[in-house]
PDB file of C-alpha atoms in Angstrom:
ATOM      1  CA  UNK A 298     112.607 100.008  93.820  1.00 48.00           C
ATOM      2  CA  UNK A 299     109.282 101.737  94.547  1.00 56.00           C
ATOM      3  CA  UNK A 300     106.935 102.420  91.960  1.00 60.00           C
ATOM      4  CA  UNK A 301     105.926 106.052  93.388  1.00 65.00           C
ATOM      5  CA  UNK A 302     104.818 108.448  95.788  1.00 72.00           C
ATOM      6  CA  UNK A 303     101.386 108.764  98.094  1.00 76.00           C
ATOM      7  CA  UNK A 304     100.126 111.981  99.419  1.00 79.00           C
ATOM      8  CA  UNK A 305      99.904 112.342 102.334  1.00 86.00           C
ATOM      9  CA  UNK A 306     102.932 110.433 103.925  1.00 89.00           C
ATOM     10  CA  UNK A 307     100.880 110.903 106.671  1.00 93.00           C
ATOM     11  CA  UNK A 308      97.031 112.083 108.240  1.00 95.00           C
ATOM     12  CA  UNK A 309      95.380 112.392 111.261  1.00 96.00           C
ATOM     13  CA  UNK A 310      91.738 113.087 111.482  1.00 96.00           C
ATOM     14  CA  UNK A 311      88.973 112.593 113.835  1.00 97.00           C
ATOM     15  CA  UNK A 312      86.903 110.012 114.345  1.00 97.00           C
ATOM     16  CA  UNK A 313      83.822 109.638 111.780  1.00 97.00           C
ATOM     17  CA  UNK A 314      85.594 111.510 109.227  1.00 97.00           C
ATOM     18  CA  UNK A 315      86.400 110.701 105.906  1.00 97.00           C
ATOM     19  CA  UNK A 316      90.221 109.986 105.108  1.00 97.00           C
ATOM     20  CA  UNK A 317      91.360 110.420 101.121  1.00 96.00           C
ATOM     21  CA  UNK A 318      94.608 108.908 100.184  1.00 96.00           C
ATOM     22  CA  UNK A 319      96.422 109.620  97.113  1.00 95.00           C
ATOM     23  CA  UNK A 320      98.837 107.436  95.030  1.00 93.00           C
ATOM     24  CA  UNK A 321     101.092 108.389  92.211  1.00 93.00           C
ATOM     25  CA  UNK A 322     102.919 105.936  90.126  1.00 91.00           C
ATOM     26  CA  UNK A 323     105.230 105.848  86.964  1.00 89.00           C
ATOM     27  CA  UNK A 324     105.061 103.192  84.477  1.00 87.00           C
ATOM     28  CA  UNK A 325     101.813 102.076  83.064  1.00 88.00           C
ATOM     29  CA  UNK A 326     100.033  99.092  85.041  1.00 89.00           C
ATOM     30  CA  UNK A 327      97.983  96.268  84.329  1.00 87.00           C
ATOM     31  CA  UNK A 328      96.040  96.356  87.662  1.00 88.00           C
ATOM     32  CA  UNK A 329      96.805  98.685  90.813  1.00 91.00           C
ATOM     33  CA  UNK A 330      95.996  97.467  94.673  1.00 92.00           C
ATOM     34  CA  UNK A 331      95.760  99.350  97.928  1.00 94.00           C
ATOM     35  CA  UNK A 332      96.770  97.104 101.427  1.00 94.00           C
ATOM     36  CA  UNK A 333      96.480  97.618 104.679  1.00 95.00           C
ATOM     37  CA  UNK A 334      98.954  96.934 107.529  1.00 95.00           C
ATOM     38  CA  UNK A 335      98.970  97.738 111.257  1.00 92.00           C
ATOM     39  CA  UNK A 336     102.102  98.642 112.955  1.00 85.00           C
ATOM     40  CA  UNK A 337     104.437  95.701 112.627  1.00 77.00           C
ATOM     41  CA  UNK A 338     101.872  93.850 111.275  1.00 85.00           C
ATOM     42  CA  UNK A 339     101.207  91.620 107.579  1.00 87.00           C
ATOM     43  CA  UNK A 340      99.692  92.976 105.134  1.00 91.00           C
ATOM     44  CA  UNK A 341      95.867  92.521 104.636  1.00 90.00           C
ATOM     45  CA  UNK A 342      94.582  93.210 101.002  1.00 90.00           C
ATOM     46  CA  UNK A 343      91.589  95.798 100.748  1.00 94.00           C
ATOM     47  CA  UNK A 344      90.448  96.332  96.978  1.00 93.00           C
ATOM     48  CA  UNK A 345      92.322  95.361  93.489  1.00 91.00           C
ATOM     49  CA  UNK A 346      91.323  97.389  90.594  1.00 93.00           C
ATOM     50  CA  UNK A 347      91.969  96.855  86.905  1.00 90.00           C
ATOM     51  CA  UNK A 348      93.658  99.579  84.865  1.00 91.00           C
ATOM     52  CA  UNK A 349      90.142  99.977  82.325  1.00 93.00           C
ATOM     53  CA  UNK A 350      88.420 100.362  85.626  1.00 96.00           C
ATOM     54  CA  UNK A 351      87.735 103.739  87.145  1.00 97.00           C
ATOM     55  CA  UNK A 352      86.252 103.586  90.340  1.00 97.00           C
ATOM     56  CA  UNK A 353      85.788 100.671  92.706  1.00 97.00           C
ATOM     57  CA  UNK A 354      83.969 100.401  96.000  1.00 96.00           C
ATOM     58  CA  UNK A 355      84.097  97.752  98.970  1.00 95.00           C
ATOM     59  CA  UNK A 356      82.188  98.480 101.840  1.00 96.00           C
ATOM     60  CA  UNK A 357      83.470 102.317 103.267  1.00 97.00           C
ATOM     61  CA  UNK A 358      86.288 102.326 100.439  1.00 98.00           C
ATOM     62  CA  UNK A 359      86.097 103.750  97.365  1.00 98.00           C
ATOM     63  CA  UNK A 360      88.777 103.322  94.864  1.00 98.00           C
ATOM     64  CA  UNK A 361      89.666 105.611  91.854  1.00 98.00           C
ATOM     65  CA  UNK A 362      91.689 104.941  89.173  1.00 97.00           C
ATOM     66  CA  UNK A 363      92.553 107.921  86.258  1.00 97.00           C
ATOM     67  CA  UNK A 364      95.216 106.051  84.246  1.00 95.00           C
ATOM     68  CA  UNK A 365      96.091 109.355  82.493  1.00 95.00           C
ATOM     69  CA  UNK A 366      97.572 110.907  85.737  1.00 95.00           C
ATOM     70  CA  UNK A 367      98.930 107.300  86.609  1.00 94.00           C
ATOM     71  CA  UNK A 368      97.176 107.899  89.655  1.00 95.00           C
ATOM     72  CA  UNK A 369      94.731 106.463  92.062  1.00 96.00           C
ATOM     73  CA  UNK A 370      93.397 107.484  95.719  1.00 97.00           C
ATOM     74  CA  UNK A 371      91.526 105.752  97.924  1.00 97.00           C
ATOM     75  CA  UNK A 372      88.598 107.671 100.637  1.00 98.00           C
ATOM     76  CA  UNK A 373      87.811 106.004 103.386  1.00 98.00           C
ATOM     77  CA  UNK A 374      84.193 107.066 104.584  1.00 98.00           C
ATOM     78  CA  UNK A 375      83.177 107.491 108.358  1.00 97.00           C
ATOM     79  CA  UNK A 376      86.890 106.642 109.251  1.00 97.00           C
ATOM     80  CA  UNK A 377      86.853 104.586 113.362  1.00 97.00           C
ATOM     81  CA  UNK A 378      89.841 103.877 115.062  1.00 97.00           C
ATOM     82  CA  UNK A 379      90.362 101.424 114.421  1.00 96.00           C
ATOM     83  CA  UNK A 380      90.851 102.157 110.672  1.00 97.00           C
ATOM     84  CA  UNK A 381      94.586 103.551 111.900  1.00 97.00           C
ATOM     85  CA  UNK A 382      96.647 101.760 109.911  1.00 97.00           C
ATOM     86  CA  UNK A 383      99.275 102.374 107.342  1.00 96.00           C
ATOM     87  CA  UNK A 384      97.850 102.070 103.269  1.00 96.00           C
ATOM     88  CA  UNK A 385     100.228 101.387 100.464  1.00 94.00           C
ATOM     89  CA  UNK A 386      99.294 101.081  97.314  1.00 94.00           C
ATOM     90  CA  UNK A 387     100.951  98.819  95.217  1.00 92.00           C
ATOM     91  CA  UNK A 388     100.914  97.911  91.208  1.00 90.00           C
ATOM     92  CA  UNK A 389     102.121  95.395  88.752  1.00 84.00           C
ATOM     93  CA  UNK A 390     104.273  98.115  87.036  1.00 72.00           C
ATOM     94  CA  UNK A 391     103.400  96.853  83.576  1.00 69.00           C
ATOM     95  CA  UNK A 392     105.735  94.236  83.744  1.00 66.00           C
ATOM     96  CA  UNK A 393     103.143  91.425  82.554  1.00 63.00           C
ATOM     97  CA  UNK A 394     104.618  88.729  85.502  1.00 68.00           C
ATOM     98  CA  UNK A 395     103.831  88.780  89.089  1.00 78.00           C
ATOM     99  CA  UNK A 396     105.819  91.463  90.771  1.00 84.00           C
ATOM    100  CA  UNK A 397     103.898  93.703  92.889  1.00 87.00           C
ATOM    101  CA  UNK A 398     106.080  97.471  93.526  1.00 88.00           C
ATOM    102  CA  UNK A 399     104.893  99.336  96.382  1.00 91.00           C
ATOM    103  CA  UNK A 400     104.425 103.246  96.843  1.00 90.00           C
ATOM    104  CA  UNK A 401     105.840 104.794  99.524  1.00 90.00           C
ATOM    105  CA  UNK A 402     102.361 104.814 101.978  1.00 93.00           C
ATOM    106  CA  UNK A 403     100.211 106.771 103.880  1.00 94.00           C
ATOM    107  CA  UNK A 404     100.404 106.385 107.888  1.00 95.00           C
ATOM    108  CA  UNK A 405      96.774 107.145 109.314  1.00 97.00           C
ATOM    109  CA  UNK A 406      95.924 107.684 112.706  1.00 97.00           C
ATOM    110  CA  UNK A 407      91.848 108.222 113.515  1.00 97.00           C
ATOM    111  CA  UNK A 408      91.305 109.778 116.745  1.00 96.00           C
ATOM    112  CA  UNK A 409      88.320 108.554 118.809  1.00 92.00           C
TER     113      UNK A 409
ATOM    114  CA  UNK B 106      91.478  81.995 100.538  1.00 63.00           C
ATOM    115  CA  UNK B 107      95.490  81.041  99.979  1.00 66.00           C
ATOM    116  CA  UNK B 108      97.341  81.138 102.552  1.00 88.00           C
ATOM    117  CA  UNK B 109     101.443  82.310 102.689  1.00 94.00           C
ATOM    118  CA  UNK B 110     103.273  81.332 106.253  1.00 95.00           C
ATOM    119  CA  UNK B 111     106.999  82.404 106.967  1.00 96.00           C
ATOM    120  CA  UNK B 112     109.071  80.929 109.708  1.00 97.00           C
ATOM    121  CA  UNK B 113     109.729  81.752 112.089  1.00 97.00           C
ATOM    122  CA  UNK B 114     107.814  85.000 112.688  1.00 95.00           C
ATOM    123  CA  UNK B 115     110.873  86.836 114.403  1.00 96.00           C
ATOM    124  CA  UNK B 116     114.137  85.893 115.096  1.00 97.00           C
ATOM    125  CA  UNK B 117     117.520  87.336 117.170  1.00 97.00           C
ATOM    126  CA  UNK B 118     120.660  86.475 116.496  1.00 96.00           C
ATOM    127  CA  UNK B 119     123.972  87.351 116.720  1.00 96.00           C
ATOM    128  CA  UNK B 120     126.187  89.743 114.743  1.00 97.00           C
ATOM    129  CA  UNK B 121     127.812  87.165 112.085  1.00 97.00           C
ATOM    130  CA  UNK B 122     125.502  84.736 112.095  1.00 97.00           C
ATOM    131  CA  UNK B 123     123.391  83.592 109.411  1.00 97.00           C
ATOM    132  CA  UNK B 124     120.096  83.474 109.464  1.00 98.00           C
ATOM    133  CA  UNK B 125     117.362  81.283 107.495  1.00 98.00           C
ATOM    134  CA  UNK B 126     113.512  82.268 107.055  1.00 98.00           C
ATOM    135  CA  UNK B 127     111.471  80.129 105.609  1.00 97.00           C
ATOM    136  CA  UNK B 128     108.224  80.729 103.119  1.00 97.00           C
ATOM    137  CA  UNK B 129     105.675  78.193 102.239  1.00 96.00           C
ATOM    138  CA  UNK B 130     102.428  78.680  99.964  1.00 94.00           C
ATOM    139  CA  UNK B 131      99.579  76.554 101.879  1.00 91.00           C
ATOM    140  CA  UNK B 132      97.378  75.517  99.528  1.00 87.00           C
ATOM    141  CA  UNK B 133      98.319  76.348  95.714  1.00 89.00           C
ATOM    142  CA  UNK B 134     101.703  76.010  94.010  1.00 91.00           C
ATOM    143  CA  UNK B 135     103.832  79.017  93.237  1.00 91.00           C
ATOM    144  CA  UNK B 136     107.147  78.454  91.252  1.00 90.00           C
ATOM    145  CA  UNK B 137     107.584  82.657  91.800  1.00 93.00           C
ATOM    146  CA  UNK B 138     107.391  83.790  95.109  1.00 95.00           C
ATOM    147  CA  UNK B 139     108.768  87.443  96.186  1.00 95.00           C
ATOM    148  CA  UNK B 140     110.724  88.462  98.690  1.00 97.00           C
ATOM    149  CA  UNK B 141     110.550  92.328 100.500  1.00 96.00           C
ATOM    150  CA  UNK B 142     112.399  94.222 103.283  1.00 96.00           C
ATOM    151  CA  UNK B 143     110.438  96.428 105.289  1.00 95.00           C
ATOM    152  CA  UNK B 144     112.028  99.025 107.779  1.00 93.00           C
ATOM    153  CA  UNK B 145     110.331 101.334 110.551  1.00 89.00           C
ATOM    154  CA  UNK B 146     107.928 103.647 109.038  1.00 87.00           C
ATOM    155  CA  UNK B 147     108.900 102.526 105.628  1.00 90.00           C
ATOM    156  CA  UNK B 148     107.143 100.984 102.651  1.00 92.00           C
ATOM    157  CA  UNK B 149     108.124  97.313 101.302  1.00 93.00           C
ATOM    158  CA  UNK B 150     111.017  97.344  99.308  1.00 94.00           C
ATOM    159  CA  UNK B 151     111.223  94.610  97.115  1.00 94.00           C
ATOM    160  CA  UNK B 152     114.582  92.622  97.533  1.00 96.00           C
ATOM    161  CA  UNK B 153     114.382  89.525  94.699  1.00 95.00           C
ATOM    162  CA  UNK B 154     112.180  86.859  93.070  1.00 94.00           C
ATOM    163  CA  UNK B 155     112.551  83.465  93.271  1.00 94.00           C
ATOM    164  CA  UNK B 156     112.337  81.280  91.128  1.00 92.00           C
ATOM    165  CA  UNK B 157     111.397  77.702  91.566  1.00 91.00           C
ATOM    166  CA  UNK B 158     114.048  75.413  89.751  1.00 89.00           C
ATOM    167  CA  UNK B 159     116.433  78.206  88.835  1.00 90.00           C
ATOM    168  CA  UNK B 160     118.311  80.858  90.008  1.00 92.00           C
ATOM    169  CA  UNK B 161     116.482  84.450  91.972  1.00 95.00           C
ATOM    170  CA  UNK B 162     116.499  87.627  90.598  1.00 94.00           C
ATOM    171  CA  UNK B 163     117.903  90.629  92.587  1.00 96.00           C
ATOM    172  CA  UNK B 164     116.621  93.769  92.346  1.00 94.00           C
ATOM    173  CA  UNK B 165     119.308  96.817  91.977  1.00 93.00           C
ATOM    174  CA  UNK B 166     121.277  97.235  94.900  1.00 94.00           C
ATOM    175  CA  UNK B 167     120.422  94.286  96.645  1.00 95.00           C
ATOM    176  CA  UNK B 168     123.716  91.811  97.397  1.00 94.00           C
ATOM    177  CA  UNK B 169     123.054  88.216  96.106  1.00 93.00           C
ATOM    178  CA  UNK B 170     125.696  86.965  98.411  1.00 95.00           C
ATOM    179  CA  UNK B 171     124.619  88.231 101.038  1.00 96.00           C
ATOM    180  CA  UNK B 172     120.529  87.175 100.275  1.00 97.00           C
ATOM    181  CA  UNK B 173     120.545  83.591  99.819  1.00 97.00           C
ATOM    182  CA  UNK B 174     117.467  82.859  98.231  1.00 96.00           C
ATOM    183  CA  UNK B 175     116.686  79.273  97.387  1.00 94.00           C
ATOM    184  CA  UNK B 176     113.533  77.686  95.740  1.00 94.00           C
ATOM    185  CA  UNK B 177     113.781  74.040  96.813  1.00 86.00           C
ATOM    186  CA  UNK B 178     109.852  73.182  95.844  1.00 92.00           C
ATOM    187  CA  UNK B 179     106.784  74.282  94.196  1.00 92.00           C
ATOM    188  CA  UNK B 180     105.552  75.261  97.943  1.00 94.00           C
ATOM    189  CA  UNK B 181     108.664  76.632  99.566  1.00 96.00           C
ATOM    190  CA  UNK B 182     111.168  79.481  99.163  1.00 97.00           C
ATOM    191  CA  UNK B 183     114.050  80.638 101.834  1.00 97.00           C
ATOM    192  CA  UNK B 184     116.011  83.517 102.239  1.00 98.00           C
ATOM    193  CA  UNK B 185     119.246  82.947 104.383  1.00 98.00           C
ATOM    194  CA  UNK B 186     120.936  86.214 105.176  1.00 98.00           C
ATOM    195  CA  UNK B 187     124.187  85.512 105.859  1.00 97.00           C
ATOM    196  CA  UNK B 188     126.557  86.995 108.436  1.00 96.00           C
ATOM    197  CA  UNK B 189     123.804  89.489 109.181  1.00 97.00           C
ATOM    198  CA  UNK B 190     125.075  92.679 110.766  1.00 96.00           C
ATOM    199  CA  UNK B 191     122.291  94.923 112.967  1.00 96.00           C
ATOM    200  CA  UNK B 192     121.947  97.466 109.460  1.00 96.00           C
ATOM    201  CA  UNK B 193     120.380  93.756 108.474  1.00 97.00           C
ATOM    202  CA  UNK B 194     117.647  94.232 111.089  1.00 97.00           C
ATOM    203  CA  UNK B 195     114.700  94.532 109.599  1.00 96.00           C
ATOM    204  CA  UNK B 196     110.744  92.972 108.603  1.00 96.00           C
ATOM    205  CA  UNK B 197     111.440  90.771 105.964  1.00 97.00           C
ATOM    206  CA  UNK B 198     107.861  89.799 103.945  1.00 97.00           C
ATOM    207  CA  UNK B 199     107.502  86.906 101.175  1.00 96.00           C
ATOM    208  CA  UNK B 200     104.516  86.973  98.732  1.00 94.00           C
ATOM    209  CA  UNK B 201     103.434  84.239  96.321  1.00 93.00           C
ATOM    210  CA  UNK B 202     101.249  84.943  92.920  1.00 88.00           C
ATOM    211  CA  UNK B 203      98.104  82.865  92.255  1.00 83.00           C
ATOM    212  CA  UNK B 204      96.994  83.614  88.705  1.00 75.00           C
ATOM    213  CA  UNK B 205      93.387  84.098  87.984  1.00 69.00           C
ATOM    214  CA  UNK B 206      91.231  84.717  85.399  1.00 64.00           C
ATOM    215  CA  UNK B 207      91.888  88.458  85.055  1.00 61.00           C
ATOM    216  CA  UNK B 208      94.680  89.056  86.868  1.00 65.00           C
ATOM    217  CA  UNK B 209      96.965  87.584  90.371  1.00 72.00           C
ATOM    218  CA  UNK B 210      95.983  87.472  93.428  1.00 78.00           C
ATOM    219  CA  UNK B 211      99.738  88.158  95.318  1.00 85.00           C
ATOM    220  CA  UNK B 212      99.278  86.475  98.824  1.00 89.00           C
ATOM    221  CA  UNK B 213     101.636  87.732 101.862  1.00 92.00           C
ATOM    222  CA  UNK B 214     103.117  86.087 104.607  1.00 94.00           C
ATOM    223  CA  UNK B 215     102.661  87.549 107.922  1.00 94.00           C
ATOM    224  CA  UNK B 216     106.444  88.466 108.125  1.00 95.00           C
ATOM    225  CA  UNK B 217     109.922  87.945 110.165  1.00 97.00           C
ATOM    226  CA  UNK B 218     111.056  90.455 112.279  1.00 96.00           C
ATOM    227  CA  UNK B 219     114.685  90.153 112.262  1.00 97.00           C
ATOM    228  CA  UNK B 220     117.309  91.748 114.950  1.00 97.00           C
ATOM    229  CA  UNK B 221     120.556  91.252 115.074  1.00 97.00           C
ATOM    230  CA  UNK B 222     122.267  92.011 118.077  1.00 96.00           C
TER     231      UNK B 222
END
């Protein structure tokens, strides 16, 4: 099962740009996380943030978090190639063990 | 940091056949460990849990019989899919939890590329 939708599935923008990513999920969440994984790739963990946090920032990312809207984006500043990547978010849907449910991801491709 | 290795890290086989990937937590202990399917251009589905000294847990839709999931040790989970068919083809990912403080950190293995022929 997937634990919701990001917007948009995918993006293409030019090098130096700024890329926003949204995530939308459904059940309430302990803690939400955004990877990173390049085509055919593993997955390499970018930024974990808690569900009383609302923004979180790690070097050109910038996480939000509005628990509300049970949703969270995350804007990657002065984008380079080799940024291109596909980003998932992913949460703990609540569940209070260890699973980790995946949205659906955003493919992004930075042109140099 | 913890490190999650799978074995082997792609694998072709037959139509039939069964096939066995292996997935080992490095340095910490992990009596849960996850397993996910990923296909092209899709997200990570996840598939079961495992659970060390008893018995996985499938997620909807997701044929026990045909995912063989077996947690022989504290360190080491497998997932045998058995007489795989090419719809089995696929990037199959295992993750293991490490509790912290305020949360887990869920470590991933760098993933088996599957094809069955």
């Amino acid at each position: 099962s997937q634990q919701g939708e990001e917007d948009p599935q995918a993006l293409s923008i030019q090098e130096g740009e700024n890329a926003t990513m949204n995530c939308s999920y459904k059940t309430s969440i302990n803690n939400l996380q955004w990877y990173r994984q390049n085509s055919g790739r593993g997955l390499v963990h970018l930024i974990l943030i808690r569900s009383n946090e609302r923004e979180k920032h790690s070097g050109r990312l910038r996480v939000t978090l509005d628990t509300s809207k049970k949703s969270s984006s995350l804007l990657i500043t002065a984008s380079r190639a080799a940024d291109t990547a596909s980003y998932f978010c992913a949460t703990d849907a609540g569940t209070g063990g260890f699973k980790t449910i995946f949205g659906a991801g955003t493919r992004l491709f930075v042109k140099a | 940091g913890a490190v999650v290795s799978q074995h082997p890290s792609w694998v072709i086989c037959k139509s039939g056949t069964s096939v066995k990937i292996e997935c080992r937590s490095l340095d910490f202990q992990a009596t849960t460990m996850f397993w996910y399917r990923q296909f092209p251009k899709q997200s990570l589905m996840l598939m079961a849990t495992s659970n060390e000294g008893s018995k996985a847990t499938y997620e909807q839709g997701v044929e026990k019989d045909k995912f063989l999931i077996n947690h022989a040790s504290l360190t080491l989970s497998t997932l045998t899919v058995t007489s795989a068919h090419p719809e089995d083809s696929s990037f199959y990912i295992c993750s293991a939890p490490r509790p912290s403080l305020i949360a887990f950190e869920q470590f991933f293995g760098p993933g088996t590329r599957l094809t069955v022929l």
